[in-house]
Amino acid sequence: MTEHPTNGIDETVHQRHRLGILTITAEANRAEFGYLRDALELTPGNLSRHLLVLEQAGLVHVEKGYAGRRPRTWVRITREGRSALAAELDVLAALVRQHAVVASRTTSSQRSDGGPAADGSAPRAGEEP
């Protein structure tokens, strides 16, 4: 029996907001705290907590400084963070591929025997019953 792709999901990375932080910081040189807060629609406290989890895991580096006289917090993804993100995306891609194979088998089976799909669902719009 083969291992299911969901067994490879990293709970630290997979959580929706942490995955958002990693993808945003992977796309940019660094991301400002306020930008992450707004983009991910988080409260400052929630974002701080997610950043702490990622920082403790070694996936991001949090840097404090100033832009003029204003204090700022910037977040950078680490090399380990990039690797963890790439691994998570590979797992998700494998899951999508597996689902596509199952979905195509179900659709083919439904069309060949004229009966309902294995899951008991009704034919899709435009398909014969």
N, C-alpha and C. Protein backbone atom coordinates (compact mmCIF):
# COMPACT_ATOMS: atom_id res chain seq x y z
N MET A 1 0.85 -1.18 0.00
CA MET A 1 0.00 0.00 0.00
C MET A 1 0.89 1.24 0.00
N THR A 2 0.52 2.22 -0.78
CA THR A 2 1.32 3.44 -0.86
C THR A 2 0.86 4.44 0.20
N GLU A 3 1.78 5.28 0.57
CA GLU A 3 1.49 6.31 1.57
C GLU A 3 0.65 7.42 0.95
N HIS A 4 -0.34 7.86 1.68
CA HIS A 4 -1.21 8.94 1.18
C HIS A 4 -0.46 10.27 1.29
N PRO A 5 -0.60 11.15 0.29
CA PRO A 5 0.12 12.43 0.31
C PRO A 5 -0.12 13.26 1.57
N THR A 6 -1.29 13.17 2.17
CA THR A 6 -1.56 13.99 3.35
C THR A 6 -0.67 13.63 4.53
N ASN A 7 -0.05 12.44 4.50
CA ASN A 7 0.87 12.07 5.58
C ASN A 7 2.12 12.94 5.59
N GLY A 8 2.41 13.60 4.47
CA GLY A 8 3.59 14.45 4.39
C GLY A 8 3.35 15.91 4.76
N ILE A 9 2.12 16.24 5.15
CA ILE A 9 1.82 17.63 5.49
C ILE A 9 2.51 18.01 6.79
N ASP A 10 3.18 19.14 6.78
CA ASP A 10 3.86 19.68 7.96
C ASP A 10 2.90 20.64 8.65
N GLU A 11 2.44 20.29 9.83
CA GLU A 11 1.43 21.09 10.53
C GLU A 11 1.90 22.52 10.81
N THR A 12 3.18 22.71 11.03
CA THR A 12 3.70 24.06 11.28
C THR A 12 3.54 24.92 10.04
N VAL A 13 3.85 24.37 8.89
CA VAL A 13 3.79 25.11 7.63
C VAL A 13 2.37 25.17 7.08
N HIS A 14 1.64 24.10 7.22
CA HIS A 14 0.35 23.96 6.54
C HIS A 14 -0.73 24.90 7.08
N GLN A 15 -0.65 25.30 8.31
CA GLN A 15 -1.67 26.18 8.87
C GLN A 15 -1.81 27.39 7.94
N ARG A 16 -3.04 27.75 7.62
CA ARG A 16 -3.32 28.74 6.57
C ARG A 16 -2.54 30.04 6.69
N HIS A 17 -2.50 30.64 7.85
CA HIS A 17 -1.82 31.93 8.00
C HIS A 17 -0.31 31.77 7.94
N ARG A 18 0.21 30.69 8.51
CA ARG A 18 1.66 30.49 8.44
C ARG A 18 2.09 30.19 7.00
N LEU A 19 1.26 29.44 6.28
CA LEU A 19 1.56 29.20 4.86
C LEU A 19 1.55 30.51 4.09
N GLY A 20 0.63 31.40 4.44
CA GLY A 20 0.58 32.72 3.83
C GLY A 20 1.82 33.54 4.12
N ILE A 21 2.26 33.52 5.36
CA ILE A 21 3.48 34.25 5.74
C ILE A 21 4.67 33.73 4.94
N LEU A 22 4.80 32.41 4.85
CA LEU A 22 5.93 31.83 4.12
C LEU A 22 5.87 32.14 2.64
N THR A 23 4.70 32.07 2.04
CA THR A 23 4.62 32.34 0.60
C THR A 23 4.89 33.82 0.30
N ILE A 24 4.38 34.70 1.12
CA ILE A 24 4.63 36.13 0.90
C ILE A 24 6.10 36.46 1.07
N THR A 25 6.72 35.94 2.11
CA THR A 25 8.13 36.25 2.35
C THR A 25 9.03 35.56 1.34
N ALA A 26 8.58 34.44 0.77
CA ALA A 26 9.37 33.78 -0.28
C ALA A 26 9.37 34.59 -1.57
N GLU A 27 8.29 35.35 -1.79
CA GLU A 27 8.17 36.15 -3.01
C GLU A 27 8.91 37.48 -2.91
N ALA A 28 9.15 37.95 -1.71
CA ALA A 28 9.76 39.27 -1.51
C ALA A 28 11.10 39.12 -0.78
N ASN A 29 11.91 40.13 -0.86
CA ASN A 29 13.16 40.14 -0.10
C ASN A 29 12.86 40.10 1.40
N ARG A 30 11.90 40.92 1.79
CA ARG A 30 11.41 40.92 3.17
C ARG A 30 10.02 41.54 3.16
N ALA A 31 9.24 41.18 4.17
CA ALA A 31 7.87 41.71 4.26
C ALA A 31 7.72 42.44 5.57
N GLU A 32 7.07 43.58 5.52
CA GLU A 32 6.84 44.40 6.71
C GLU A 32 5.64 43.84 7.47
N PHE A 33 5.71 43.89 8.78
CA PHE A 33 4.68 43.36 9.66
C PHE A 33 3.29 43.87 9.27
N GLY A 34 3.16 45.16 9.04
CA GLY A 34 1.87 45.74 8.68
C GLY A 34 1.33 45.20 7.37
N TYR A 35 2.21 44.96 6.42
CA TYR A 35 1.78 44.38 5.15
C TYR A 35 1.24 42.97 5.36
N LEU A 36 1.98 42.16 6.12
CA LEU A 36 1.52 40.80 6.40
C LEU A 36 0.18 40.81 7.14
N ARG A 37 0.07 41.69 8.11
CA ARG A 37 -1.17 41.81 8.90
C ARG A 37 -2.35 42.11 7.98
N ASP A 38 -2.19 43.08 7.10
CA ASP A 38 -3.27 43.47 6.20
C ASP A 38 -3.55 42.40 5.14
N ALA A 39 -2.50 41.86 4.54
CA ALA A 39 -2.66 40.87 3.47
C ALA A 39 -3.35 39.61 3.96
N LEU A 40 -3.04 39.22 5.19
CA LEU A 40 -3.59 37.98 5.74
C LEU A 40 -4.81 38.22 6.63
N GLU A 41 -5.17 39.49 6.78
CA GLU A 41 -6.34 39.88 7.58
C GLU A 41 -6.26 39.32 9.01
N LEU A 42 -5.13 39.60 9.65
CA LEU A 42 -4.88 39.14 11.02
C LEU A 42 -4.81 40.32 11.97
N THR A 43 -5.09 40.07 13.23
CA THR A 43 -4.84 41.09 14.24
C THR A 43 -3.34 41.09 14.52
N PRO A 44 -2.80 42.17 15.05
CA PRO A 44 -1.37 42.18 15.38
C PRO A 44 -0.98 41.03 16.33
N GLY A 45 -1.83 40.74 17.29
CA GLY A 45 -1.53 39.66 18.23
C GLY A 45 -1.49 38.30 17.57
N ASN A 46 -2.45 38.04 16.67
CA ASN A 46 -2.46 36.76 15.97
C ASN A 46 -1.24 36.62 15.07
N LEU A 47 -0.91 37.68 14.35
CA LEU A 47 0.26 37.62 13.48
C LEU A 47 1.52 37.39 14.30
N SER A 48 1.64 38.08 15.42
CA SER A 48 2.81 37.90 16.29
C SER A 48 2.95 36.46 16.74
N ARG A 49 1.84 35.85 17.07
CA ARG A 49 1.87 34.45 17.53
C ARG A 49 2.32 33.52 16.41
N HIS A 50 1.80 33.71 15.20
CA HIS A 50 2.21 32.88 14.08
C HIS A 50 3.69 33.10 13.75
N LEU A 51 4.14 34.33 13.82
CA LEU A 51 5.55 34.61 13.56
C LEU A 51 6.45 33.95 14.61
N LEU A 52 6.01 33.94 15.85
CA LEU A 52 6.77 33.29 16.92
C LEU A 52 6.92 31.80 16.64
N VAL A 53 5.84 31.15 16.23
CA VAL A 53 5.88 29.71 15.91
C VAL A 53 6.86 29.46 14.77
N LEU A 54 6.77 30.27 13.71
CA LEU A 54 7.65 30.10 12.56
C LEU A 54 9.11 30.41 12.92
N GLU A 55 9.31 31.42 13.73
CA GLU A 55 10.67 31.80 14.13
C GLU A 55 11.28 30.70 15.01
N GLN A 56 10.52 30.16 15.93
CA GLN A 56 11.03 29.09 16.79
C GLN A 56 11.36 27.84 15.99
N ALA A 57 10.65 27.63 14.90
CA ALA A 57 10.92 26.48 14.03
C ALA A 57 12.08 26.76 13.08
N GLY A 58 12.60 27.99 13.09
CA GLY A 58 13.71 28.36 12.22
C GLY A 58 13.31 28.64 10.79
N LEU A 59 12.03 28.91 10.56
CA LEU A 59 11.54 29.10 9.19
C LEU A 59 11.53 30.56 8.75
N VAL A 60 11.49 31.49 9.70
CA VAL A 60 11.58 32.92 9.39
C VAL A 60 12.53 33.59 10.38
N HIS A 61 12.99 34.75 9.96
CA HIS A 61 13.80 35.61 10.83
C HIS A 61 13.05 36.93 10.97
N VAL A 62 12.82 37.36 12.21
CA VAL A 62 12.12 38.61 12.47
C VAL A 62 13.16 39.65 12.86
N GLU A 63 13.11 40.79 12.19
CA GLU A 63 14.09 41.86 12.37
C GLU A 63 13.36 43.14 12.72
N LYS A 64 13.79 43.79 13.79
CA LYS A 64 13.18 45.06 14.20
C LYS A 64 14.14 46.19 13.89
N GLY A 65 13.58 47.32 13.50
CA GLY A 65 14.40 48.46 13.17
C GLY A 65 13.52 49.69 13.00
N TYR A 66 14.05 50.66 12.30
CA TYR A 66 13.32 51.91 12.10
C TYR A 66 13.30 52.27 10.62
N ALA A 67 12.20 52.86 10.21
CA ALA A 67 12.08 53.49 8.90
C ALA A 67 11.86 54.96 9.24
N GLY A 68 12.93 55.74 9.15
CA GLY A 68 12.86 57.11 9.66
C GLY A 68 12.78 57.04 11.18
N ARG A 69 11.79 57.67 11.74
CA ARG A 69 11.60 57.62 13.19
C ARG A 69 10.61 56.56 13.64
N ARG A 70 10.03 55.89 12.69
CA ARG A 70 8.98 54.92 13.02
C ARG A 70 9.56 53.52 13.20
N PRO A 71 9.20 52.87 14.28
CA PRO A 71 9.66 51.49 14.47
C PRO A 71 8.97 50.56 13.47
N ARG A 72 9.72 49.63 12.97
CA ARG A 72 9.19 48.68 11.99
C ARG A 72 9.68 47.27 12.34
N THR A 73 8.89 46.30 11.91
CA THR A 73 9.27 44.89 12.04
C THR A 73 9.20 44.28 10.66
N TRP A 74 10.30 43.64 10.24
CA TRP A 74 10.37 42.98 8.95
C TRP A 74 10.54 41.48 9.16
N VAL A 75 10.04 40.73 8.23
CA VAL A 75 10.12 39.27 8.30
C VAL A 75 10.78 38.75 7.03
N ARG A 76 11.77 37.89 7.22
CA ARG A 76 12.46 37.24 6.10
C ARG A 76 12.33 35.73 6.25
N ILE A 77 12.14 35.06 5.13
CA ILE A 77 12.12 33.60 5.15
C ILE A 77 13.56 33.10 5.19
N THR A 78 13.81 32.04 5.94
CA THR A 78 15.15 31.46 6.03
C THR A 78 15.31 30.39 4.96
N ARG A 79 16.53 29.90 4.82
CA ARG A 79 16.79 28.79 3.89
C ARG A 79 15.94 27.58 4.29
N GLU A 80 15.86 27.32 5.60
CA GLU A 80 15.04 26.21 6.09
C GLU A 80 13.56 26.45 5.78
N GLY A 81 13.14 27.72 5.87
CA GLY A 81 11.77 28.08 5.55
C GLY A 81 11.46 27.82 4.09
N ARG A 82 12.39 28.17 3.21
CA ARG A 82 12.19 27.92 1.78
C ARG A 82 12.09 26.42 1.50
N SER A 83 12.92 25.63 2.17
CA SER A 83 12.87 24.17 1.99
C SER A 83 11.55 23.60 2.49
N ALA A 84 11.11 24.07 3.67
CA ALA A 84 9.85 23.59 4.23
C ALA A 84 8.67 23.99 3.35
N LEU A 85 8.70 25.19 2.80
CA LEU A 85 7.64 25.64 1.91
C LEU A 85 7.63 24.80 0.64
N ALA A 86 8.80 24.56 0.06
CA ALA A 86 8.88 23.74 -1.15
C ALA A 86 8.36 22.33 -0.89
N ALA A 87 8.70 21.75 0.25
CA ALA A 87 8.23 20.41 0.59
C ALA A 87 6.71 20.40 0.74
N GLU A 88 6.16 21.43 1.38
CA GLU A 88 4.71 21.51 1.55
C GLU A 88 4.00 21.64 0.21
N LEU A 89 4.55 22.46 -0.68
CA LEU A 89 3.95 22.63 -2.01
C LEU A 89 4.03 21.32 -2.81
N ASP A 90 5.12 20.56 -2.64
CA ASP A 90 5.24 19.26 -3.30
C ASP A 90 4.16 18.30 -2.80
N VAL A 91 3.92 18.30 -1.50
CA VAL A 91 2.88 17.43 -0.93
C VAL A 91 1.51 17.83 -1.47
N LEU A 92 1.23 19.12 -1.50
CA LEU A 92 -0.06 19.59 -2.01
C LEU A 92 -0.22 19.26 -3.49
N ALA A 93 0.85 19.38 -4.26
CA ALA A 93 0.79 19.04 -5.68
C ALA A 93 0.52 17.55 -5.86
N ALA A 94 1.15 16.70 -5.03
CA ALA A 94 0.91 15.26 -5.10
C ALA A 94 -0.54 14.94 -4.76
N LEU A 95 -1.08 15.64 -3.81
CA LEU A 95 -2.48 15.44 -3.43
C LEU A 95 -3.41 15.83 -4.57
N VAL A 96 -3.12 16.93 -5.23
CA VAL A 96 -3.93 17.37 -6.38
C VAL A 96 -3.83 16.35 -7.51
N ARG A 97 -2.61 15.86 -7.77
CA ARG A 97 -2.43 14.85 -8.83
C ARG A 97 -3.22 13.58 -8.52
N GLN A 98 -3.14 13.13 -7.26
CA GLN A 98 -3.85 11.92 -6.88
C GLN A 98 -5.36 12.12 -7.02
N HIS A 99 -5.84 13.27 -6.61
CA HIS A 99 -7.27 13.53 -6.71
C HIS A 99 -7.70 13.60 -8.18
N ALA A 100 -6.89 14.16 -9.02
CA ALA A 100 -7.23 14.26 -10.45
C ALA A 100 -7.36 12.87 -11.05
N VAL A 101 -6.49 11.94 -10.67
CA VAL A 101 -6.55 10.57 -11.18
C VAL A 101 -7.85 9.91 -10.71
N VAL A 102 -8.16 10.06 -9.43
CA VAL A 102 -9.38 9.46 -8.88
C VAL A 102 -10.61 10.07 -9.54
N ALA A 103 -10.62 11.38 -9.70
CA ALA A 103 -11.76 12.07 -10.31
C ALA A 103 -11.96 11.62 -11.76
N SER A 104 -10.86 11.44 -12.49
CA SER A 104 -11.00 11.03 -13.89
C SER A 104 -11.49 9.59 -13.97
N ARG A 105 -11.06 8.72 -13.05
CA ARG A 105 -11.56 7.34 -13.02
C ARG A 105 -13.06 7.32 -12.72
N THR A 106 -13.46 8.14 -11.77
CA THR A 106 -14.87 8.20 -11.38
C THR A 106 -15.72 8.70 -12.54
N THR A 107 -15.26 9.72 -13.22
CA THR A 107 -15.98 10.28 -14.36
C THR A 107 -16.05 9.27 -15.49
N SER A 108 -14.93 8.58 -15.77
CA SER A 108 -14.91 7.57 -16.83
C SER A 108 -15.85 6.43 -16.51
N SER A 109 -15.85 5.98 -15.28
CA SER A 109 -16.72 4.90 -14.85
C SER A 109 -18.18 5.30 -14.98
N GLN A 110 -18.47 6.51 -14.61
CA GLN A 110 -19.84 7.02 -14.67
C GLN A 110 -20.31 7.08 -16.12
N ARG A 111 -19.45 7.50 -17.00
CA ARG A 111 -19.84 7.63 -18.42
C ARG A 111 -19.99 6.27 -19.08
N SER A 112 -19.15 5.31 -18.70
CA SER A 112 -19.17 4.02 -19.39
C SER A 112 -20.36 3.16 -19.00
N ASP A 113 -20.82 3.23 -17.76
CA ASP A 113 -21.93 2.38 -17.36
C ASP A 113 -23.24 3.14 -17.23
N GLY A 114 -23.19 4.44 -17.38
CA GLY A 114 -24.40 5.24 -17.29
C GLY A 114 -24.94 5.36 -15.89
N GLY A 115 -24.29 4.74 -14.94
CA GLY A 115 -24.75 4.78 -13.55
C GLY A 115 -24.13 5.92 -12.79
N PRO A 116 -24.51 6.04 -11.54
CA PRO A 116 -23.97 7.12 -10.72
C PRO A 116 -22.49 6.89 -10.42
N ALA A 117 -21.83 7.94 -10.04
CA ALA A 117 -20.42 7.85 -9.66
C ALA A 117 -20.28 7.00 -8.41
N ALA A 118 -19.06 6.55 -8.15
CA ALA A 118 -18.78 5.70 -6.99
C ALA A 118 -19.21 6.36 -5.69
N ASP A 119 -19.21 7.68 -5.65
CA ASP A 119 -19.60 8.38 -4.43
C ASP A 119 -21.11 8.60 -4.35
N GLY A 120 -21.84 8.12 -5.34
CA GLY A 120 -23.29 8.25 -5.33
C GLY A 120 -23.79 9.60 -5.80
N SER A 121 -22.89 10.44 -6.28
CA SER A 121 -23.32 11.77 -6.70
C SER A 121 -24.05 11.70 -8.04
N ALA A 122 -24.85 12.69 -8.29
CA ALA A 122 -25.60 12.78 -9.54
C ALA A 122 -24.67 13.22 -10.66
N PRO A 123 -25.07 12.94 -11.89
CA PRO A 123 -24.25 13.41 -13.03
C PRO A 123 -24.14 14.93 -13.01
N ARG A 124 -23.05 15.44 -13.56
CA ARG A 124 -22.84 16.87 -13.64
C ARG A 124 -23.69 17.45 -14.75
N ALA A 125 -23.87 18.76 -14.72
CA ALA A 125 -24.64 19.44 -15.75
C ALA A 125 -24.03 19.14 -17.11
N GLY A 126 -24.88 18.79 -18.06
CA GLY A 126 -24.41 18.50 -19.41
C GLY A 126 -24.06 17.03 -19.61
N GLU A 127 -24.02 16.21 -18.54
CA GLU A 127 -23.73 14.80 -18.67
C GLU A 127 -25.02 14.02 -18.70
N GLU A 128 -24.98 12.89 -19.36
CA GLU A 128 -26.15 12.04 -19.40
C GLU A 128 -26.30 11.30 -18.08
N PRO A 129 -27.53 11.05 -17.64
CA PRO A 129 -27.74 10.31 -16.39
C PRO A 129 -27.34 8.87 -16.49
